[in-house]
Short mmCIF file of C-alpha atoms (C1' of nucleotides) in Angstrom, two decimals:
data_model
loop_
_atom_site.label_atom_id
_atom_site.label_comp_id
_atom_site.label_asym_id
_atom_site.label_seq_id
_atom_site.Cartn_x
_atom_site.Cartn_y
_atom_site.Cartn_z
CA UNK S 1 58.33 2.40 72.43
CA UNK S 2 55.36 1.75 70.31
CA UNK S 3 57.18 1.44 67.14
CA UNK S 4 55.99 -1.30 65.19
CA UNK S 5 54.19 -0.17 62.10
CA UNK S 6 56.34 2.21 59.85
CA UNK S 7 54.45 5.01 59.18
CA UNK S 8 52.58 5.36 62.72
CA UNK S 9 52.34 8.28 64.57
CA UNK S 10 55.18 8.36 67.28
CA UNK S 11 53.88 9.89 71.06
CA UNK S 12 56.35 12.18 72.85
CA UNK S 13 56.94 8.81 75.37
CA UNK S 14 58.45 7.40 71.84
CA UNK S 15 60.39 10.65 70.72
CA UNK S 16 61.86 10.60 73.87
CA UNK S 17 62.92 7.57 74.00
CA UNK S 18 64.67 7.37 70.33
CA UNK S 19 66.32 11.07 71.74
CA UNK S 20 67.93 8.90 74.28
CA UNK S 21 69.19 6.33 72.16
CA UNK S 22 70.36 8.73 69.60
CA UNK S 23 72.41 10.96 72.13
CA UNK S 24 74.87 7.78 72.97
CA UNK S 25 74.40 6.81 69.43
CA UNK S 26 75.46 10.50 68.31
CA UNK S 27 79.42 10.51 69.28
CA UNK S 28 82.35 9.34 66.93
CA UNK S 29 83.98 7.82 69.93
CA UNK S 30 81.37 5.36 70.69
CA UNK S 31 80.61 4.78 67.00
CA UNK S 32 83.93 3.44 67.13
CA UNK S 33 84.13 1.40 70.02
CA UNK S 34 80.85 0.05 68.27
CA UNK S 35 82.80 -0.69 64.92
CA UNK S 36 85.82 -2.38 67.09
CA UNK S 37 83.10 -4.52 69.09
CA UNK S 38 81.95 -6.07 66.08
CA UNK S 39 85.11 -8.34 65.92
CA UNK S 40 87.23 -7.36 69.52
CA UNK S 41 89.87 -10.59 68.55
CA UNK S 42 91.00 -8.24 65.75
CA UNK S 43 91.14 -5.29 67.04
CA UNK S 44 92.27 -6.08 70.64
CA UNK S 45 95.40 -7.82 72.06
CA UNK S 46 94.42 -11.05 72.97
CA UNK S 47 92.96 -11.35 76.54
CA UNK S 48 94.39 -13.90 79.35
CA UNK S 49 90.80 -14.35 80.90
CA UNK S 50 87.29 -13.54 79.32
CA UNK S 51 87.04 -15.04 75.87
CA UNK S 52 86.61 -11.67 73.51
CA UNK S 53 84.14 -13.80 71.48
CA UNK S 54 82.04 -14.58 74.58
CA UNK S 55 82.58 -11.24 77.02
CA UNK S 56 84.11 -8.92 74.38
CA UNK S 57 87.18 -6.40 74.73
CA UNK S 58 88.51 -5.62 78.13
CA UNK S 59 88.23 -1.83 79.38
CA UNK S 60 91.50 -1.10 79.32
CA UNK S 61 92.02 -2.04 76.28
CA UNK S 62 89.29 0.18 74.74
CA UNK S 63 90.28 2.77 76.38
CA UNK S 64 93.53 2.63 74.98
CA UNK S 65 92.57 2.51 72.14
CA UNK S 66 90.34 5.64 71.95
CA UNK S 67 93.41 7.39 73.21
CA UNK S 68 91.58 9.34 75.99
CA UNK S 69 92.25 9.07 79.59
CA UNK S 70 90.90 6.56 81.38
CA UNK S 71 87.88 7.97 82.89
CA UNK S 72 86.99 9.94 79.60
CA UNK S 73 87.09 6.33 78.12
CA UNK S 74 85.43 4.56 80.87
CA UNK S 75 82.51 7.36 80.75
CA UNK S 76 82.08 6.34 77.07
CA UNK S 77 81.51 2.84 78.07
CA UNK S 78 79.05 3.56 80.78
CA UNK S 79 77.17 5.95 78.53
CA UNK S 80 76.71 2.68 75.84
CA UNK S 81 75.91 0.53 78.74
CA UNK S 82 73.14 2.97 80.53
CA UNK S 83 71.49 3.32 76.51
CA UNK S 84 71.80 -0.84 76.37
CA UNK S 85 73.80 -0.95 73.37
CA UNK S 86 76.56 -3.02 75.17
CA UNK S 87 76.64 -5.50 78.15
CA UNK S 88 79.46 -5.24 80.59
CA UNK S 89 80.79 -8.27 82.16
CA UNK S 90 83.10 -8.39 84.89
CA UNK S 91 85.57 -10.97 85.82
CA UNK S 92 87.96 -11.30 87.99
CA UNK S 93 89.13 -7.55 88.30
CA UNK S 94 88.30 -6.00 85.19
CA UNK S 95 84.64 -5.30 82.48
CA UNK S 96 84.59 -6.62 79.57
CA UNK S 97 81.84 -4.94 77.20
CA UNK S 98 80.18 -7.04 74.27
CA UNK S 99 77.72 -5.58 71.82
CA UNK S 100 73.94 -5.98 72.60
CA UNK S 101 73.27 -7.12 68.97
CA UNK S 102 69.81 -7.85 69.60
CA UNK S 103 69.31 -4.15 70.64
CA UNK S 104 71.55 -2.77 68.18
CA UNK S 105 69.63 -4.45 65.28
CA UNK S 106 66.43 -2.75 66.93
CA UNK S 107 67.63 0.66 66.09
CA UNK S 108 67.47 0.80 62.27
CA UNK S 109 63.62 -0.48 62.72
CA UNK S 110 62.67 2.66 65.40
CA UNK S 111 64.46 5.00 62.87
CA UNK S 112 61.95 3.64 60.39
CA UNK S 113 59.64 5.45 61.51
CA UNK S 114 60.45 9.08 61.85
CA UNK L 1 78.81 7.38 53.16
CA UNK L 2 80.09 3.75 51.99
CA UNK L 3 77.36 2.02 53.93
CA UNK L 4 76.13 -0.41 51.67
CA UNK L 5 76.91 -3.95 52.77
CA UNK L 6 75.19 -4.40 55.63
CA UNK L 7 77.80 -5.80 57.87
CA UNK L 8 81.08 -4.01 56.57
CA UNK L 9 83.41 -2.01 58.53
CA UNK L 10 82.47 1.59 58.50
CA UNK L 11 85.60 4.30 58.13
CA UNK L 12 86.00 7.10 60.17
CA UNK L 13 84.74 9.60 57.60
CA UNK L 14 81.50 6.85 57.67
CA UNK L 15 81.45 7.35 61.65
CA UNK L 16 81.79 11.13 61.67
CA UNK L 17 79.05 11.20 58.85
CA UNK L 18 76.90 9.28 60.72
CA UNK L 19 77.62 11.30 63.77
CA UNK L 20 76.78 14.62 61.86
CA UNK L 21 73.35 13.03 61.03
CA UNK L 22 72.96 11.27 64.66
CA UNK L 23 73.73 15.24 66.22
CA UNK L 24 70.83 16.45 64.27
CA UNK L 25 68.33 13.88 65.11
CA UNK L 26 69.16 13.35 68.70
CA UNK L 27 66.63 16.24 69.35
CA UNK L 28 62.84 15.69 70.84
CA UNK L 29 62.33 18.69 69.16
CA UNK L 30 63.63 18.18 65.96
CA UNK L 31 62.14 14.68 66.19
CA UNK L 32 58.80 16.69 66.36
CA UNK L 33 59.09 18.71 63.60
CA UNK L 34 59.99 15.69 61.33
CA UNK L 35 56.60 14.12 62.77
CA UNK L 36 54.60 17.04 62.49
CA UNK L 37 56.17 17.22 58.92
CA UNK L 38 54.40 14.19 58.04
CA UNK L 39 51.65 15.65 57.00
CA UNK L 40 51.44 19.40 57.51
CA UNK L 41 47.84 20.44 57.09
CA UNK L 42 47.20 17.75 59.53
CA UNK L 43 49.82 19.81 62.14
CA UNK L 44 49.57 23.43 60.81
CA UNK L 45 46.79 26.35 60.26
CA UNK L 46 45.80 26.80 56.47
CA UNK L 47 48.56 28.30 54.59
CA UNK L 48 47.49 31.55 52.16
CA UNK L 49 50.16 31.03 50.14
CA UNK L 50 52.55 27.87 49.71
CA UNK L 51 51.59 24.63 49.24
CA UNK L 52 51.21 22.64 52.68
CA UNK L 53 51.42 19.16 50.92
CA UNK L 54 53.94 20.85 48.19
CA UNK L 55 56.59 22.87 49.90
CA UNK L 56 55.64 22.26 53.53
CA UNK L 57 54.62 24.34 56.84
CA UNK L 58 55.85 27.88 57.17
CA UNK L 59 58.39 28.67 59.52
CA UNK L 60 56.15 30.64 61.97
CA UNK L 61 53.37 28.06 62.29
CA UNK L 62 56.23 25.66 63.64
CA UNK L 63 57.97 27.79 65.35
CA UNK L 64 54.71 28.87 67.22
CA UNK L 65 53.97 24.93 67.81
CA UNK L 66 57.54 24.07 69.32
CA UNK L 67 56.38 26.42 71.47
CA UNK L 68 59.86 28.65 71.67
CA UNK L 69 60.95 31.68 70.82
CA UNK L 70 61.54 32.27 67.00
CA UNK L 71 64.91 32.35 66.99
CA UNK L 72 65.31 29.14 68.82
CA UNK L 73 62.37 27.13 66.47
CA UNK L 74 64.46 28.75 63.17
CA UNK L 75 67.90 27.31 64.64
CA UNK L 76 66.43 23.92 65.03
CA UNK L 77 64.92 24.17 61.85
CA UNK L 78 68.44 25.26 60.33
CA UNK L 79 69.88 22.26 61.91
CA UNK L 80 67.22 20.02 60.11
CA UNK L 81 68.28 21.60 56.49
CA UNK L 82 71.85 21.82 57.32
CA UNK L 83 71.68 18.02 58.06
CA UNK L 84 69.94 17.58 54.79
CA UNK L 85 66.65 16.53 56.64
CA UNK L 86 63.95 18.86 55.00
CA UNK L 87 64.24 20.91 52.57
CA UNK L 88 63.53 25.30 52.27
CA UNK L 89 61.58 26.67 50.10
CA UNK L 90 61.24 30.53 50.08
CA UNK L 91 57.60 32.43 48.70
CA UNK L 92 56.93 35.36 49.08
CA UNK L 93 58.35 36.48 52.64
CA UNK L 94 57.96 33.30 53.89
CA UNK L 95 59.85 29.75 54.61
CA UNK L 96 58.12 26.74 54.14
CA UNK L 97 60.03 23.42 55.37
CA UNK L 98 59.15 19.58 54.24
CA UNK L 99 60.99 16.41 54.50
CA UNK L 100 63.39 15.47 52.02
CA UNK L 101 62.06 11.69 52.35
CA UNK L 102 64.87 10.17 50.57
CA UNK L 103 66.87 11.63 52.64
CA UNK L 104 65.24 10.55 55.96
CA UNK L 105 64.48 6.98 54.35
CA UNK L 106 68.43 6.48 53.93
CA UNK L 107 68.42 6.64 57.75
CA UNK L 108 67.33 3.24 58.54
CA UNK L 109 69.80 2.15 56.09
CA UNK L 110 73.10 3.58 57.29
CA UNK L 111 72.26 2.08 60.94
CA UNK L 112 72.50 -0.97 59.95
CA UNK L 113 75.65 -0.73 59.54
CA UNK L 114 76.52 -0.12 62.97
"C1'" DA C 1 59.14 55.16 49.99
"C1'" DA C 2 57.37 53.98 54.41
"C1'" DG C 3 55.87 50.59 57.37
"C1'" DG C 4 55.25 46.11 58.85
"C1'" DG C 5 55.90 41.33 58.97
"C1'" DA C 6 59.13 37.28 58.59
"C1'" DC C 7 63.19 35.72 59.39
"C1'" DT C 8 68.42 36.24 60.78
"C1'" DT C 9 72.12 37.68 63.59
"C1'" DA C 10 74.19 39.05 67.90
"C1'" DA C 11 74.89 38.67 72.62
"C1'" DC C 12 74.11 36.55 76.65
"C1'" DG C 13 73.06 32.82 80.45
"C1'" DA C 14 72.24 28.03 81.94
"C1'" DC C 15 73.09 23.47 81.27
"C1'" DT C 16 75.33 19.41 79.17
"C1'" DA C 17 79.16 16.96 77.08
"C1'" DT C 18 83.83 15.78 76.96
"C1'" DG C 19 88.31 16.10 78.18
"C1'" DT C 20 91.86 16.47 81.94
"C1'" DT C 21 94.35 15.20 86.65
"C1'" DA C 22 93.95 13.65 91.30
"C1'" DT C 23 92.07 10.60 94.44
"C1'" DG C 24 89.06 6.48 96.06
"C1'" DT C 25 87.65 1.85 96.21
"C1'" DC C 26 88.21 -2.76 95.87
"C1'" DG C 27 89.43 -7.34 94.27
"C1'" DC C 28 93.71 -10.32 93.46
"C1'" DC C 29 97.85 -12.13 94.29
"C1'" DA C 30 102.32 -12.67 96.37
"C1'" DT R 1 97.84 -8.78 104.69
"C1'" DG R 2 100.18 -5.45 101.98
"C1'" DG R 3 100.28 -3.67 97.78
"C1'" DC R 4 99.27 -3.38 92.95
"C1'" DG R 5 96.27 -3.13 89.19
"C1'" DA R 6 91.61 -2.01 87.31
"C1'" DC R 7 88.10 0.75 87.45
"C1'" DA R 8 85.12 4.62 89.71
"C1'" DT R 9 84.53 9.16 91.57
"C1'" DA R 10 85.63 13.99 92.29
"C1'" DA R 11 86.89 18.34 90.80
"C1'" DC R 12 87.84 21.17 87.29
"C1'" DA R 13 88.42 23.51 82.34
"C1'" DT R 14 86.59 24.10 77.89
"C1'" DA R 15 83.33 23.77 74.24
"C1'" DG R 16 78.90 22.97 72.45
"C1'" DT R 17 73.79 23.16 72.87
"C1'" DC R 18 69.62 25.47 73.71
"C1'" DG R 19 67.04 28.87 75.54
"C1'" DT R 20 66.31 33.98 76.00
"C1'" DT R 21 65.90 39.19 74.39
"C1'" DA R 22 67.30 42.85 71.34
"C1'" DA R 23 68.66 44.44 66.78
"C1'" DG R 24 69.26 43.93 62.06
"C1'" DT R 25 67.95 42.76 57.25
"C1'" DC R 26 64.88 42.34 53.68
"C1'" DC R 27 60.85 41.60 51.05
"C1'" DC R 28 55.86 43.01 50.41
"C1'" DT R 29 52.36 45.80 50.48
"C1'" DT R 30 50.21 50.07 50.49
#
DNA sequence: AAGGGACTTAACGACTATGTTATGTCGCCA
DNA sequence: TGGCGACATAACATAGTCGTTAAGTCCCTT
């Protein structure tokens, strides 16, 4: 995306682009997995393997927490991963997702200039 | 919305706020109106009556540049208002739309608190 | 007041999103 | 190595989105 100065022009290549980050942006449900992935030690049970500081919150857990079914849930996850908002990381047998801060903190700066 | 610190937790009234907005921008389309929107006579055939720079391109002109049938451009432009994106202003028998800026400028600033 | 132009509403079809349950796959561990 | 636990895939139902065409409403002009 060519979005660097604030009150460019944005080509169809860029609108296209933000549409695709604001379609996994635009659900509650991920919002809120998100919101919990800001701090996963406090909003998750604690984890035997994958440090929730270093990999983040464990699948299950997530899902559990959304309250949907597991592949509703897991769908969420992948949909957050494919956009690059969150990086899965497995271990063992099971994903744990952390926040991709460094693209999250990107977003406010491509909405800057619509 | 009770986005104000950057790094506090958002509610879930905050997340299905910001999901309302997200809905309404995660459109290429609407996307393009907002651009075009930036500066109308730029975008848009003269305008007999209504301001271009004041109150905004009429309805048909954009509707005719989405390049969809009327009542498809009017719905996305109803989405746009609804969300609180640009603004209506009725002369004569027409509709002329512009950008509430404020309102698009507070974007930015609720994302970062995601 | 009659007609036309601008927009809205209604009704429909195609596609996407989101949920479900059932079933697969596959790594771990006993 | 047999089985369980974690996640993925498949198949399906429902709801929302986005497009269409056809009517309806309503203001303006003549």
């Amino acid at each position: 995306m060519s979005a660097s100065s604030p009150t460019s022009a944005l080509s169809a290549d860029d609108l296209a682009a933000l549409e695709a980050v604001l379609k996994a942006l635009a659900s509650e449900r991920r919002l809120q997995i998100l919101e919990w992935l800001k701090d996963p030690a406090a909003h998750f049970p604690p984890q035997e393997h994958g440090d929730p500081e270093l990999h983040g919150a464990c699948n299950l857990f997530i899902v559990e927490k959304l309250g949907v079914s597991q592949p509703a849930g897991s769908r969420h996850l992948k949909v957050l991963v494919e956009a690059g908002l969150v990086i899965p990381t497995r271990r063992k047998s099971w994903i744990y997702y952390r926040r991709d801060e460094a693209a999250i903190a990107r977003i406010p700066e491509l909405l800057r200039s619509i």
